[in-house]
Structures are given as C-alpha cells and as structure tokens.
Amino acid sequence: MGAQAPQWLLTSFVDAMQQIGATAAETNLEHEGADLMQRWNAPNRQLHNLRRLMNTLTHIDEIASSAHDPDILRVAAWYHGAFLNKALEIKLGGFQANFAATRCIEHAHSRLTSLGVSDEVVARVDELIAFVTRHRAPRMDFDAQVLVDADLAGLSCSPQEYKKIRTALRAELVELDDLQFIKARIALLKKLLSYETIYQSPLGSAWEDTARANLEVELTRLERDKAQLCEAAQADDTDDPDDSDDTDETQEGAVTSTGTLIIKRRSIKKRIPVHSADNEVTSTGVLPRKIEEPLYSGEDVETTSSLESAVESLDLPNAD
C-alpha cells in the first residue's frame, strides 16, 4: 500500500532534474514528477511503493558526501521504479529476466531526453538503473556504490521491521507459490551473503553487521521451510493411490536412480515446479532466460533484475 506524498517530494524531484541540466519548463518537470509518484504509489505495490522511494532518497542524503553528483543518483532512484513487473506477467509473457530493468531504462531514456537532459547524463542514468537492478556497483564507481547501498539500506533494520518487509514482499508476489518464492529468495540471500561486504561505499559500511545478521536469520528459516515443503510434497505423492501405476512405470525405465529417488523427483516435478540454481534469479523471483528454454541450464548468470521487476528481485526494500 502506498504512502501519502509529502510536499517536499515533488519539489526535490524538480530541483534534482534542474541540477542535472533539464531544460524543460518547471511545470513540465512537475507533471513528470507527479507521473512517477503515481507509478510508485500504484495499489498493487505492497512493498516497492512511494515509501520505499522516499527511504531510498533519504539514505542517499545520509551517505551522499562520498558521491560526486548526488542529483544524478536521486533522478536514477526515481526512474528505476517506473515499472513493477509482476512474476506471473513476466513468466507468461516469456520475457527475459532483464525485462523490467530494460523497461525502466527505456522509459527513463525517453522521458529525460524529452525534458532536455543531455545525452551524456541520460546515458549515465541508464547505467545507474542497471546497477541498482543487479544490487552491485563497479569497484571504482563510487557514485554508483552510494546509490546501490542506499537502495539496500533497508536490510539494516530491527528484526521487527525486517519481518514487516518480508510480509509485504510475500503479499506483493502472490502469483508465486510458496516453493517458487522460497527458492528465489534463498538464491538472492545467498548471493548477497557471498559478497565480502554487502555495502560498497565508505559510509554504507555502517549498515553491514545488522543487514548480514538479518539475511542469515532469514536464510536459515527459508532453508527449513523449503525442506518441509519438499518433504510434504513427497509424502503426499507417495500416499496418493492414483499415482501407483505411474510410479511403477517410471521405475521400470530407470537406469541409474533408485525407485525412491525417482518418486521424489517425479513428485516435485509434477506438483511443484522445480527451478535450477542456474536460472535467472531476480530480486523478486526465479525467471527462465526465455519461457521456452528448459528449467535446468548449465550457464551461470550474474545479472539479476530488480523492480525492479518485482520478480526484481526478490528484492529487499527499505524499512519504514
């Protein structure tokens, strides 16, 4: 559910746009800001909403002293949430995992150009949006590090606030079944925890310990929930008398697997889609590279799509 927009929010957007060189009339800039606020405040945004945007902008201000051009970071933060693509929409449409990021980038590119922003600055905003969707900035790009850290700052909150974040995220991704959601979430948490530091900017490092503790607790809980779901699915399939003929037929065709293992694999495959760890994982879910490709792939893909596609990621937002 969206938050009420304070008066300063629209004014700050207009100021940032003018600082990065937009030549459009102030009235046009106000209309652009109002359109973006409406997008962020859409009813289906339980988590990636206007409050999330305001928190990100606040966190940019907190660590902006290490950035060369914080106004470009603010504008990128506004546009990176122009589209929130739901998991089911993307899967059924057969889009690639970077679809949401591409939509946001194309929208920002078109709108900023029409508002008189230079090609060089527009290209920089496009680049920054891409970094946010991957939750990682280049090692020597200090401004991008500030933006990405501000976007992830909500990970560093109290356990009570973190629980609210998880609840809102699950509500926003209602199209995913429990196992799909858990697998996608586990993949993202493991990726974030694999980094030597989650936060890359000098001032963002203050959030590290609390954020890492929250992620580790959630990962432990999700691993347990995943095991329980898989066990329940296997037991349910084994107890179903209608499956007895299918089970025998599958066992007869087996070469290297035991009957028990085949039953387990068939059960999960039949009742709950199984996604390989090598599938594209976004901040909000698991996506095949293309809908027609097999679920199991040998490629190792680094890119994640955020709102951020909302399959962006099982992406963690900022806390209230």
CSV table of C-alpha atoms in Angstrom, one decimal:
chain,number,residue,atom,x,y,z
A,1,MET,CA,0.0,0.0,0.0
A,2,GLY,CA,1.4,3.4,-1.0
A,3,ALA,CA,2.2,6.3,1.3
A,4,GLN,CA,0.9,9.8,1.1
A,5,ALA,CA,3.4,12.0,-0.8
A,6,PRO,CA,4.7,14.9,1.3
A,7,GLN,CA,5.1,18.3,-0.3
A,8,TRP,CA,8.9,18.2,-0.4
A,9,LEU,CA,9.0,15.1,-2.5
A,10,LEU,CA,7.8,16.7,-5.8
A,11,THR,CA,10.0,19.8,-5.1
A,12,SER,CA,13.0,17.7,-4.6
A,13,PHE,CA,12.4,15.9,-7.9
A,14,VAL,CA,12.2,19.2,-9.8
A,15,ASP,CA,15.3,20.5,-8.1
A,16,ALA,CA,17.3,17.4,-9.0
A,17,MET,CA,16.2,17.5,-12.6
A,18,GLN,CA,17.2,21.1,-12.9
A,19,GLN,CA,20.6,20.3,-11.3
A,20,ILE,CA,21.3,17.6,-13.9
A,21,GLY,CA,20.5,20.0,-16.8
A,22,ALA,CA,16.9,19.5,-17.7
A,23,THR,CA,15.8,22.5,-19.8
A,24,ALA,CA,12.0,21.8,-19.8
A,25,ALA,CA,9.7,24.3,-18.1
A,26,GLU,CA,9.2,23.8,-14.4
A,27,THR,CA,5.5,22.9,-15.0
A,28,ASN,CA,6.6,20.1,-17.3
A,29,LEU,CA,9.0,18.8,-14.6
A,30,GLU,CA,6.3,18.9,-12.0
A,31,HIS,CA,4.0,16.9,-14.3
A,32,GLU,CA,6.8,14.3,-14.8
A,33,GLY,CA,7.3,14.0,-11.1
A,34,ALA,CA,3.6,13.6,-10.5
A,35,ASP,CA,3.5,10.8,-13.1
A,36,LEU,CA,6.4,9.0,-11.4
A,37,MET,CA,4.8,9.3,-7.9
A,38,GLN,CA,1.6,7.8,-9.3
A,39,ARG,CA,3.6,4.8,-10.7
A,40,TRP,CA,5.3,4.3,-7.3
A,41,ASN,CA,2.0,4.6,-5.5
A,42,ALA,CA,0.1,2.0,-7.6
A,43,PRO,CA,-2.3,-0.1,-5.5
A,44,ASN,CA,-0.5,-3.4,-6.3
A,45,ARG,CA,2.7,-2.2,-4.7
A,46,GLN,CA,2.7,-3.6,-1.2
A,47,LEU,CA,6.5,-3.0,-0.8
A,48,HIS,CA,8.1,-1.2,-3.8
A,49,ASN,CA,6.0,1.9,-3.3
A,50,LEU,CA,6.3,5.6,-2.6
A,51,ARG,CA,7.6,5.0,1.0
A,52,ARG,CA,10.3,2.8,-0.5
A,53,LEU,CA,11.3,5.7,-2.8
A,54,MET,CA,11.3,8.2,0.0
A,55,ASN,CA,13.5,5.9,2.1
A,56,THR,CA,16.0,5.4,-0.7
A,57,LEU,CA,16.2,9.2,-1.3
A,58,THR,CA,16.8,9.7,2.5
A,59,HIS,CA,19.5,7.1,2.5
A,60,ILE,CA,21.2,8.8,-0.5
A,61,ASP,CA,21.3,12.0,1.6
A,62,GLU,CA,22.8,10.2,4.5
A,63,ILE,CA,25.8,8.9,2.5
A,64,ALA,CA,26.0,11.5,-0.3
A,65,SER,CA,29.2,13.1,1.0
A,66,SER,CA,31.2,10.4,-0.8
A,67,ALA,CA,29.4,11.0,-4.1
A,68,HIS,CA,30.5,13.4,-6.8
A,69,ASP,CA,27.0,14.1,-8.3
A,70,PRO,CA,24.2,13.0,-5.9
A,71,ASP,CA,21.5,14.7,-8.0
A,72,ILE,CA,22.0,12.1,-10.8
A,73,LEU,CA,21.7,9.4,-8.2
A,74,ARG,CA,18.4,10.9,-7.0
A,75,VAL,CA,17.0,11.0,-10.5
A,76,ALA,CA,18.1,7.4,-11.1
A,77,ALA,CA,16.3,6.3,-7.9
A,78,TRP,CA,13.1,7.9,-9.1
A,79,TYR,CA,13.1,6.3,-12.5
A,80,HIS,CA,14.4,2.8,-11.5
A,81,GLY,CA,10.9,2.1,-10.1
A,82,ALA,CA,8.9,3.4,-13.0
A,83,PHE,CA,7.7,-0.2,-13.7
A,84,LEU,CA,6.9,-3.0,-11.3
A,85,ASN,CA,6.6,-6.2,-13.3
A,86,LYS,CA,4.8,-9.0,-11.6
A,87,ALA,CA,6.1,-12.5,-11.6
A,88,LEU,CA,3.3,-14.1,-13.4
A,89,GLU,CA,3.2,-11.4,-16.0
A,90,ILE,CA,6.8,-12.0,-16.9
A,91,LYS,CA,6.7,-15.8,-16.9
A,92,LEU,CA,3.6,-15.9,-19.0
A,93,GLY,CA,5.0,-13.3,-21.4
A,94,GLY,CA,8.2,-15.2,-22.0
A,95,PHE,CA,10.4,-12.2,-21.3
A,96,GLN,CA,14.0,-12.5,-20.4
A,97,ALA,CA,15.0,-11.7,-16.8
A,98,ASN,CA,16.3,-8.2,-17.6
A,99,PHE,CA,12.9,-7.2,-19.0
A,100,ALA,CA,11.9,-5.0,-16.1
A,101,ALA,CA,15.2,-3.2,-15.9
A,102,THR,CA,15.0,-2.6,-19.7
A,103,ARG,CA,11.5,-1.1,-19.4
A,104,CYS,CA,12.6,1.3,-16.7
A,105,ILE,CA,15.8,2.2,-18.6
A,106,GLU,CA,13.9,2.8,-21.9
A,107,HIS,CA,11.3,4.9,-20.1
A,108,ALA,CA,13.9,7.0,-18.3
A,109,HIS,CA,15.9,7.4,-21.5
A,110,SER,CA,12.9,8.6,-23.5
A,111,ARG,CA,11.5,10.9,-20.8
A,112,LEU,CA,14.8,12.5,-19.8
A,113,THR,CA,15.6,13.2,-23.4
A,114,SER,CA,12.3,14.8,-24.0
A,115,LEU,CA,12.8,17.0,-20.9
A,116,GLY,CA,16.1,18.4,-22.3
A,117,VAL,CA,18.7,16.4,-20.4
A,118,SER,CA,21.9,15.9,-22.3
A,119,ASP,CA,22.7,12.6,-23.9
A,120,GLU,CA,25.7,12.1,-21.6
A,121,VAL,CA,23.7,12.5,-18.5
A,122,VAL,CA,20.8,10.3,-19.8
A,123,ALA,CA,23.3,7.5,-20.6
A,124,ARG,CA,24.6,7.8,-17.0
A,125,VAL,CA,21.1,7.5,-15.5
A,126,ASP,CA,20.5,4.4,-17.7
A,127,GLU,CA,23.7,2.9,-16.4
A,128,LEU,CA,22.9,3.6,-12.8
A,129,ILE,CA,19.5,2.0,-13.1
A,130,ALA,CA,21.1,-1.2,-14.4
A,131,PHE,CA,23.5,-1.3,-11.4
A,132,VAL,CA,20.6,-0.9,-8.9
A,133,THR,CA,18.8,-3.9,-10.5
A,134,ARG,CA,21.9,-6.0,-10.0
A,135,HIS,CA,22.4,-4.8,-6.4
A,136,ARG,CA,26.1,-4.3,-7.2
A,137,ALA,CA,28.2,-1.4,-8.5
A,138,PRO,CA,31.6,-1.5,-10.2
A,139,ARG,CA,34.6,-1.4,-7.8
A,140,MET,CA,35.7,2.1,-8.9
A,141,ASP,CA,32.3,3.7,-9.5
A,142,PHE,CA,31.9,5.5,-6.1
A,143,ASP,CA,28.7,7.3,-7.1
A,144,ALA,CA,27.0,4.0,-8.2
A,145,GLN,CA,28.1,2.4,-4.9
A,146,VAL,CA,26.3,5.2,-3.0
A,147,LEU,CA,23.1,4.6,-5.0
A,148,VAL,CA,23.1,0.8,-4.7
A,149,ASP,CA,23.9,1.0,-0.9
A,150,ALA,CA,21.0,3.4,-0.4
A,151,ASP,CA,18.7,1.0,-2.2
A,152,LEU,CA,19.8,-1.8,0.1
A,153,ALA,CA,19.9,0.2,3.3
A,154,GLY,CA,16.6,-1.2,4.4
A,155,LEU,CA,18.3,-4.6,5.1
A,156,SER,CA,19.8,-2.9,8.1
A,157,CYS,CA,16.8,-2.6,10.4
A,158,SER,CA,15.4,-4.1,13.6
A,159,PRO,CA,14.1,-7.7,13.4
A,160,GLN,CA,10.5,-6.4,13.9
A,161,GLU,CA,10.8,-4.1,10.9
A,162,TYR,CA,12.5,-6.8,8.8
A,163,LYS,CA,9.6,-9.1,9.5
A,164,LYS,CA,7.2,-6.4,8.1
A,165,ILE,CA,9.4,-6.2,5.0
A,166,ARG,CA,9.2,-10.0,4.4
A,167,THR,CA,5.4,-10.0,4.9
A,168,ALA,CA,4.9,-7.1,2.5
A,169,LEU,CA,7.2,-8.7,-0.1
A,170,ARG,CA,5.3,-12.0,0.0
A,171,ALA,CA,2.0,-10.2,-0.4
A,172,GLU,CA,3.3,-8.3,-3.4
A,173,LEU,CA,4.4,-11.6,-5.1
A,174,VAL,CA,1.2,-13.5,-4.5
A,175,GLU,CA,1.4,-15.1,-8.0
A,176,LEU,CA,4.4,-17.2,-6.9
A,177,ASP,CA,3.6,-20.4,-5.0
A,178,ASP,CA,5.4,-20.9,-1.7
A,179,LEU,CA,8.2,-23.1,-3.1
A,180,GLN,CA,8.9,-20.8,-6.0
A,181,PHE,CA,9.1,-17.8,-3.7
A,182,ILE,CA,11.3,-19.6,-1.2
A,183,LYS,CA,13.8,-20.8,-3.8
A,184,ALA,CA,14.1,-17.4,-5.4
A,185,ARG,CA,14.5,-15.7,-2.1
A,186,ILE,CA,17.2,-18.2,-1.0
A,187,ALA,CA,19.1,-17.7,-4.2
A,188,LEU,CA,19.2,-13.9,-3.7
A,189,LEU,CA,20.1,-14.1,0.0
A,190,LYS,CA,23.0,-16.5,-0.8
A,191,LYS,CA,24.2,-14.2,-3.5
A,192,LEU,CA,24.2,-11.1,-1.2
A,193,LEU,CA,25.8,-13.0,1.7
A,194,SER,CA,28.6,-14.3,-0.7
A,195,TYR,CA,29.9,-10.8,-1.1
A,196,GLU,CA,32.8,-9.9,1.2
A,197,THR,CA,30.7,-6.8,2.0
A,198,ILE,CA,27.1,-6.2,1.1
A,199,TYR,CA,27.7,-2.4,1.2
A,200,GLN,CA,30.4,-1.0,-1.0
A,201,SER,CA,30.5,2.7,-0.1
A,202,PRO,CA,32.6,4.0,2.8
A,203,LEU,CA,29.6,5.3,4.8
A,204,GLY,CA,27.3,2.4,3.8
A,205,SER,CA,29.6,0.1,5.7
A,206,ALA,CA,27.9,1.1,9.0
A,207,TRP,CA,24.8,-0.9,7.9
A,208,GLU,CA,26.8,-4.1,7.3
A,209,ASP,CA,26.6,-6.1,10.5
A,210,THR,CA,22.9,-5.6,11.1
A,211,ALA,CA,22.0,-6.4,7.5
A,212,ARG,CA,24.1,-9.5,7.4
A,213,ALA,CA,22.5,-10.8,10.6
A,214,ASN,CA,19.0,-10.2,9.2
A,215,LEU,CA,19.9,-12.1,6.0
A,216,GLU,CA,21.4,-15.0,7.8
A,217,VAL,CA,18.4,-15.5,10.1
A,218,GLU,CA,16.0,-15.3,7.1
A,219,LEU,CA,18.1,-17.8,5.1
A,220,THR,CA,18.1,-20.3,8.0
A,221,ARG,CA,14.3,-20.0,8.2
A,222,LEU,CA,13.7,-20.4,4.5
A,223,GLU,CA,16.0,-23.4,4.2
A,224,ARG,CA,13.9,-25.1,6.9
A,225,ASP,CA,10.6,-24.1,5.2
A,226,LYS,CA,11.9,-25.4,1.9
A,227,ALA,CA,12.8,-28.8,3.3
A,228,GLN,CA,9.4,-29.1,4.9
A,229,LEU,CA,7.6,-28.2,1.7
A,230,CYS,CA,9.6,-30.7,-0.3
A,231,GLU,CA,9.0,-33.4,2.3
A,232,ALA,CA,5.3,-32.8,2.4
A,233,ALA,CA,5.0,-32.9,-1.4
A,234,GLN,CA,6.9,-36.2,-1.5
A,235,ALA,CA,4.7,-37.7,1.2
A,236,ASP,CA,1.5,-36.5,-0.4
A,237,ASP,CA,2.5,-38.0,-3.7
A,238,THR,CA,3.5,-41.4,-2.2
A,239,ASP,CA,0.2,-41.7,-0.4
A,240,ASP,CA,-1.9,-40.9,-3.5
A,241,PRO,CA,-3.2,-44.3,-4.8
A,242,ASP,CA,-3.8,-42.7,-8.3
A,243,ASP,CA,-0.1,-42.4,-8.7
A,244,SER,CA,0.8,-46.1,-8.2
A,245,ASP,CA,0.7,-47.0,-11.9
A,246,ASP,CA,2.8,-44.0,-12.9
A,247,THR,CA,5.3,-44.8,-10.2
A,248,ASP,CA,5.8,-48.4,-11.4
A,249,GLU,CA,6.2,-47.2,-15.0
A,250,THR,CA,8.8,-44.7,-14.0
A,251,GLN,CA,10.8,-47.2,-12.0
A,252,GLU,CA,10.9,-49.6,-14.9
A,253,GLY,CA,12.5,-47.0,-17.1
A,254,ALA,CA,15.1,-46.1,-14.5
A,255,VAL,CA,18.8,-46.7,-15.2
A,256,THR,CA,20.8,-45.0,-12.5
A,257,SER,CA,18.3,-43.8,-9.9
A,258,THR,CA,16.7,-45.8,-7.1
A,259,GLY,CA,12.9,-46.1,-7.1
A,260,THR,CA,12.7,-43.8,-4.0
A,261,LEU,CA,14.7,-41.1,-5.6
A,262,ILE,CA,12.6,-41.3,-8.8
A,263,ILE,CA,9.4,-41.0,-6.9
A,264,LYS,CA,10.7,-37.9,-5.1
A,265,ARG,CA,11.9,-36.2,-8.3
A,266,ARG,CA,8.7,-37.1,-10.1
A,267,SER,CA,6.5,-35.9,-7.2
A,268,ILE,CA,8.2,-32.5,-7.0
A,269,LYS,CA,8.3,-32.0,-10.8
A,270,LYS,CA,4.6,-32.9,-11.1
A,271,ARG,CA,3.2,-30.9,-8.2
A,272,ILE,CA,5.6,-28.0,-7.8
A,273,PRO,CA,7.8,-26.5,-10.5
A,274,VAL,CA,11.5,-27.1,-9.7
A,275,HIS,CA,13.9,-24.3,-10.7
A,276,SER,CA,17.6,-24.8,-11.1
A,277,ALA,CA,20.0,-22.7,-9.2
A,278,ASP,CA,21.4,-21.6,-12.6
A,279,ASN,CA,18.1,-20.0,-13.6
A,280,GLU,CA,17.9,-16.2,-13.6
A,281,VAL,CA,17.1,-15.0,-10.1
A,282,THR,CA,15.7,-11.6,-9.6
A,283,SER,CA,15.1,-9.6,-6.5
A,284,THR,CA,11.6,-10.9,-6.6
A,285,GLY,CA,11.7,-14.3,-8.2
A,286,VAL,CA,13.0,-17.0,-10.5
A,287,LEU,CA,12.8,-16.5,-14.2
A,288,PRO,CA,13.9,-18.7,-17.1
A,289,ARG,CA,16.0,-16.8,-19.6
A,290,LYS,CA,13.2,-17.5,-22.1
A,291,ILE,CA,10.0,-19.2,-21.3
A,292,GLU,CA,10.6,-21.9,-23.8
A,293,GLU,CA,14.0,-22.9,-22.5
A,294,PRO,CA,14.4,-25.9,-20.2
A,295,LEU,CA,14.3,-25.2,-16.5
A,296,TYR,CA,17.8,-26.7,-16.0
A,297,SER,CA,20.6,-24.7,-17.6
A,298,GLY,CA,24.3,-25.0,-17.3
A,299,GLU,CA,25.0,-21.3,-17.7
A,300,ASP,CA,26.0,-19.2,-14.7
A,301,VAL,CA,24.2,-15.9,-15.0
A,302,GLU,CA,25.2,-12.9,-12.8
A,303,THR,CA,22.6,-10.4,-13.8
A,304,THR,CA,19.5,-10.0,-11.7
A,305,SER,CA,16.5,-7.9,-12.5
A,306,SER,CA,15.1,-5.8,-9.8
A,307,LEU,CA,11.9,-3.9,-9.6
A,308,GLU,CA,12.7,-3.9,-10.1
A,309,SER,CA,10.9,-6.4,-11.8
A,310,ALA,CA,9.4,-7.5,-8.9
A,311,VAL,CA,10.4,-10.8,-10.0
A,312,GLU,CA,13.2,-8.0,-9.4
A,313,SER,CA,14.2,-9.2,-7.2
A,314,LEU,CA,13.1,-10.9,-4.5
A,315,ASP,CA,14.4,-7.6,-3.8
A,316,LEU,CA,14.6,-6.2,-0.2
A,317,PRO,CA,13.3,-2.7,0.3
A,318,ASN,CA,14.0,0.0,2.8
A,319,ALA,CA,12.2,-0.3,6.1
A,320,ASP,CA,9.7,2.4,7.1
